[in-house]
Amino acid sequence: MSGVPGSTLWGNTGYRLIKLGEMVFAMTEEAFGSLEVNPRQFNVLATAAAMESPSQQELSRRLGIDPNVMVGVVDDLEQQGLAERRRNPADRRRYIVAPTERGRRLLKETAGIVEEIESRLFAGLSEDERAVLHDIAGRLLQEHPPPVKRH
């Protein structure tokens, strides 16, 4: 595996975080294999539920996903019956994205899968270490909004 101790980038914390992110993505993708969603779609659906019917633009900004890519992700969620676009009653020019009942059920079903992934990934850490990692990751993410991805 590249990026093992001894790699020229191994001493870089950012590199290690990238590798952890890749690992979480791969584990999630594998665990979601038989489900209707991939990790990106799941993230958009879960964020839409947490934000209580945001606009596509708000989702795009929050998740750092290019607005054009977001359209395709929401299209896929709509086609699967997991989310719907509705006119924003406060601004008829905008659409809000909301999980459907089916989408909310899927989020409940996948909660255990996500917990299992975290349990496996962080099995070697104590509860205190997990709490510290969670806190630090949260602070860093709040201090630095995600850049918009172009893919």
C-alpha positions as a Markdown table, in Angstrom:
| # | Residue | x | y | z |
|---|---|---|---|---|
| 1 | Met | 0.0 | 0.0 | 0.0 |
| 2 | Ser | 1.4 | 3.4 | -0.8 |
| 3 | Gly | 1.4 | 5.9 | 2.0 |
| 4 | Val | 2.7 | 3.5 | 4.6 |
| 5 | Pro | 5.2 | 4.6 | 7.1 |
| 6 | Gly | 8.3 | 5.5 | 5.2 |
| 7 | Ser | 6.5 | 7.2 | 2.4 |
| 8 | Thr | 7.7 | 10.8 | 1.7 |
| 9 | Leu | 4.2 | 12.1 | 2.7 |
| 10 | Trp | 3.6 | 9.9 | 5.7 |
| 11 | Gly | 4.7 | 12.7 | 8.1 |
| 12 | Asn | 2.1 | 15.1 | 6.7 |
| 13 | Thr | -1.1 | 15.1 | 8.8 |
| 14 | Gly | -3.2 | 16.3 | 5.8 |
| 15 | Tyr | -2.0 | 13.3 | 3.8 |
| 16 | Arg | -3.0 | 11.0 | 6.6 |
| 17 | Leu | -6.4 | 12.6 | 6.7 |
| 18 | Ile | -6.8 | 12.2 | 3.0 |
| 19 | Lys | -6.0 | 8.5 | 3.3 |
| 20 | Leu | -8.5 | 8.1 | 6.2 |
| 21 | Gly | -11.1 | 9.8 | 4.1 |
| 22 | Glu | -10.4 | 7.4 | 1.2 |
| 23 | Met | -10.7 | 4.5 | 3.6 |
| 24 | Val | -14.0 | 5.7 | 5.0 |
| 25 | Phe | -15.3 | 6.2 | 1.5 |
| 26 | Ala | -14.2 | 2.7 | 0.3 |
| 27 | Met | -15.7 | 1.1 | 3.4 |
| 28 | Thr | -19.0 | 3.0 | 3.0 |
| 29 | Glu | -19.1 | 2.1 | -0.7 |
| 30 | Glu | -18.6 | -1.6 | 0.1 |
| 31 | Ala | -21.2 | -1.6 | 2.9 |
| 32 | Phe | -23.7 | 0.3 | 0.7 |
| 33 | Gly | -23.2 | -2.2 | -2.1 |
| 34 | Ser | -26.7 | -3.7 | -2.0 |
| 35 | Leu | -28.4 | -0.4 | -1.2 |
| 36 | Glu | -30.0 | 2.1 | -3.5 |
| 37 | Val | -27.4 | 4.8 | -2.8 |
| 38 | Asn | -23.7 | 5.5 | -3.1 |
| 39 | Pro | -21.8 | 7.4 | -0.4 |
| 40 | Arg | -22.2 | 10.8 | -2.2 |
| 41 | Gln | -25.9 | 10.3 | -2.7 |
| 42 | Phe | -26.2 | 9.2 | 0.9 |
| 43 | Asn | -24.3 | 12.3 | 2.1 |
| 44 | Val | -26.6 | 14.6 | 0.1 |
| 45 | Leu | -29.7 | 12.9 | 1.3 |
| 46 | Ala | -28.6 | 12.9 | 5.0 |
| 47 | Thr | -27.5 | 16.6 | 4.7 |
| 48 | Ala | -30.8 | 17.6 | 3.2 |
| 49 | Ala | -32.6 | 15.9 | 6.0 |
| 50 | Ala | -30.4 | 17.5 | 8.7 |
| 51 | Met | -30.8 | 21.0 | 7.1 |
| 52 | Glu | -34.6 | 20.6 | 6.8 |
| 53 | Ser | -35.3 | 21.2 | 3.1 |
| 54 | Pro | -32.3 | 23.3 | 1.9 |
| 55 | Ser | -32.0 | 24.6 | -1.7 |
| 56 | Gln | -29.7 | 22.8 | -4.1 |
| 57 | Gln | -27.4 | 25.8 | -3.8 |
| 58 | Glu | -27.2 | 25.5 | 0.0 |
| 59 | Leu | -26.5 | 21.8 | -0.3 |
| 60 | Ser | -23.8 | 22.5 | -2.9 |
| 61 | Arg | -22.1 | 25.1 | -0.6 |
| 62 | Arg | -22.5 | 23.0 | 2.5 |
| 63 | Leu | -21.0 | 19.9 | 1.0 |
| 64 | Gly | -18.5 | 21.5 | -1.4 |
| 65 | Ile | -20.0 | 19.9 | -4.4 |
| 66 | Asp | -20.1 | 21.8 | -7.7 |
| 67 | Pro | -23.6 | 23.0 | -8.4 |
| 68 | Asn | -23.8 | 21.3 | -11.8 |
| 69 | Val | -22.8 | 18.0 | -10.1 |
| 70 | Met | -25.3 | 18.5 | -7.4 |
| 71 | Val | -28.1 | 18.7 | -10.0 |
| 72 | Gly | -27.1 | 15.2 | -11.2 |
| 73 | Val | -27.0 | 13.8 | -7.7 |
| 74 | Val | -30.4 | 15.2 | -6.8 |
| 75 | Asp | -31.8 | 14.0 | -10.2 |
| 76 | Asp | -30.6 | 10.5 | -9.2 |
| 77 | Leu | -32.1 | 10.7 | -5.8 |
| 78 | Glu | -35.4 | 11.8 | -7.3 |
| 79 | Gln | -35.4 | 9.0 | -9.9 |
| 80 | Gln | -34.9 | 6.5 | -7.1 |
| 81 | Gly | -37.8 | 8.1 | -5.1 |
| 82 | Leu | -35.5 | 9.1 | -2.2 |
| 83 | Ala | -35.8 | 12.9 | -2.5 |
| 84 | Glu | -37.9 | 15.4 | -4.2 |
| 85 | Arg | -37.5 | 19.0 | -5.4 |
| 86 | Arg | -40.3 | 21.4 | -4.3 |
| 87 | Arg | -40.7 | 25.1 | -5.0 |
| 88 | Asn | -39.6 | 27.2 | -2.1 |
| 89 | Pro | -42.7 | 28.9 | -0.8 |
| 90 | Ala | -40.7 | 31.9 | 0.3 |
| 91 | Asp | -38.9 | 32.3 | -3.1 |
| 92 | Arg | -40.7 | 30.6 | -6.0 |
| 93 | Arg | -37.6 | 30.9 | -8.2 |
| 94 | Arg | -35.8 | 28.4 | -6.0 |
| 95 | Tyr | -36.3 | 24.7 | -5.3 |
| 96 | Ile | -35.8 | 23.0 | -2.0 |
| 97 | Val | -34.6 | 19.4 | -1.7 |
| 98 | Ala | -36.3 | 17.2 | 0.8 |
| 99 | Pro | -36.1 | 13.4 | 1.5 |
| 100 | Thr | -39.2 | 11.5 | 0.7 |
| 101 | Glu | -40.7 | 9.0 | 3.2 |
| 102 | Arg | -38.7 | 6.3 | 1.4 |
| 103 | Gly | -35.6 | 8.4 | 1.7 |
| 104 | Arg | -36.1 | 8.9 | 5.4 |
| 105 | Arg | -36.6 | 5.2 | 5.9 |
| 106 | Leu | -33.3 | 4.5 | 4.0 |
| 107 | Leu | -31.5 | 7.0 | 6.3 |
| 108 | Lys | -32.8 | 5.1 | 9.4 |
| 109 | Glu | -31.8 | 1.8 | 7.9 |
| 110 | Thr | -28.3 | 3.0 | 7.1 |
| 111 | Ala | -27.6 | 4.5 | 10.5 |
| 112 | Gly | -26.5 | 1.2 | 11.8 |
| 113 | Ile | -24.3 | 0.6 | 8.8 |
| 114 | Val | -22.5 | 3.9 | 9.4 |
| 115 | Glu | -22.1 | 3.1 | 13.1 |
| 116 | Glu | -20.6 | -0.3 | 12.2 |
| 117 | Ile | -18.1 | 1.3 | 9.8 |
| 118 | Glu | -17.0 | 3.8 | 12.5 |
| 119 | Ser | -16.7 | 1.0 | 15.0 |
| 120 | Arg | -14.4 | -1.1 | 12.7 |
| 121 | Leu | -12.3 | 1.9 | 11.7 |
| 122 | Phe | -11.8 | 3.3 | 15.2 |
| 123 | Ala | -11.6 | -0.1 | 17.0 |
| 124 | Gly | -8.0 | 0.6 | 18.0 |
| 125 | Leu | -8.9 | 3.9 | 19.8 |
| 126 | Ser | -10.2 | 4.3 | 23.3 |
| 127 | Glu | -13.5 | 6.2 | 23.9 |
| 128 | Asp | -11.5 | 9.2 | 25.0 |
| 129 | Glu | -9.3 | 9.1 | 21.9 |
| 130 | Arg | -12.4 | 8.8 | 19.7 |
| 131 | Ala | -14.0 | 11.8 | 21.5 |
| 132 | Val | -10.9 | 13.9 | 20.9 |
| 133 | Leu | -10.6 | 12.9 | 17.3 |
| 134 | His | -14.3 | 13.7 | 16.8 |
| 135 | Asp | -14.0 | 17.1 | 18.5 |
| 136 | Ile | -10.8 | 18.1 | 16.5 |
| 137 | Ala | -12.3 | 17.0 | 13.2 |
| 138 | Gly | -15.5 | 19.0 | 13.9 |
| 139 | Arg | -13.6 | 22.1 | 14.8 |
| 140 | Leu | -11.4 | 22.0 | 11.7 |
| 141 | Leu | -14.4 | 21.4 | 9.5 |
| 142 | Gln | -16.2 | 24.4 | 11.0 |
| 143 | Glu | -13.2 | 26.7 | 10.7 |
| 144 | His | -12.6 | 25.8 | 7.1 |
| 145 | Pro | -15.6 | 25.6 | 4.8 |
| 146 | Pro | -15.2 | 23.0 | 2.1 |
| 147 | Pro | -14.0 | 24.1 | -1.3 |
| 148 | Val | -16.3 | 23.4 | -4.2 |
| 149 | Lys | -15.3 | 20.2 | -6.0 |
| 150 | Arg | -15.5 | 20.3 | -9.7 |
| 151 | His | -16.4 | 16.6 | -10.2 |
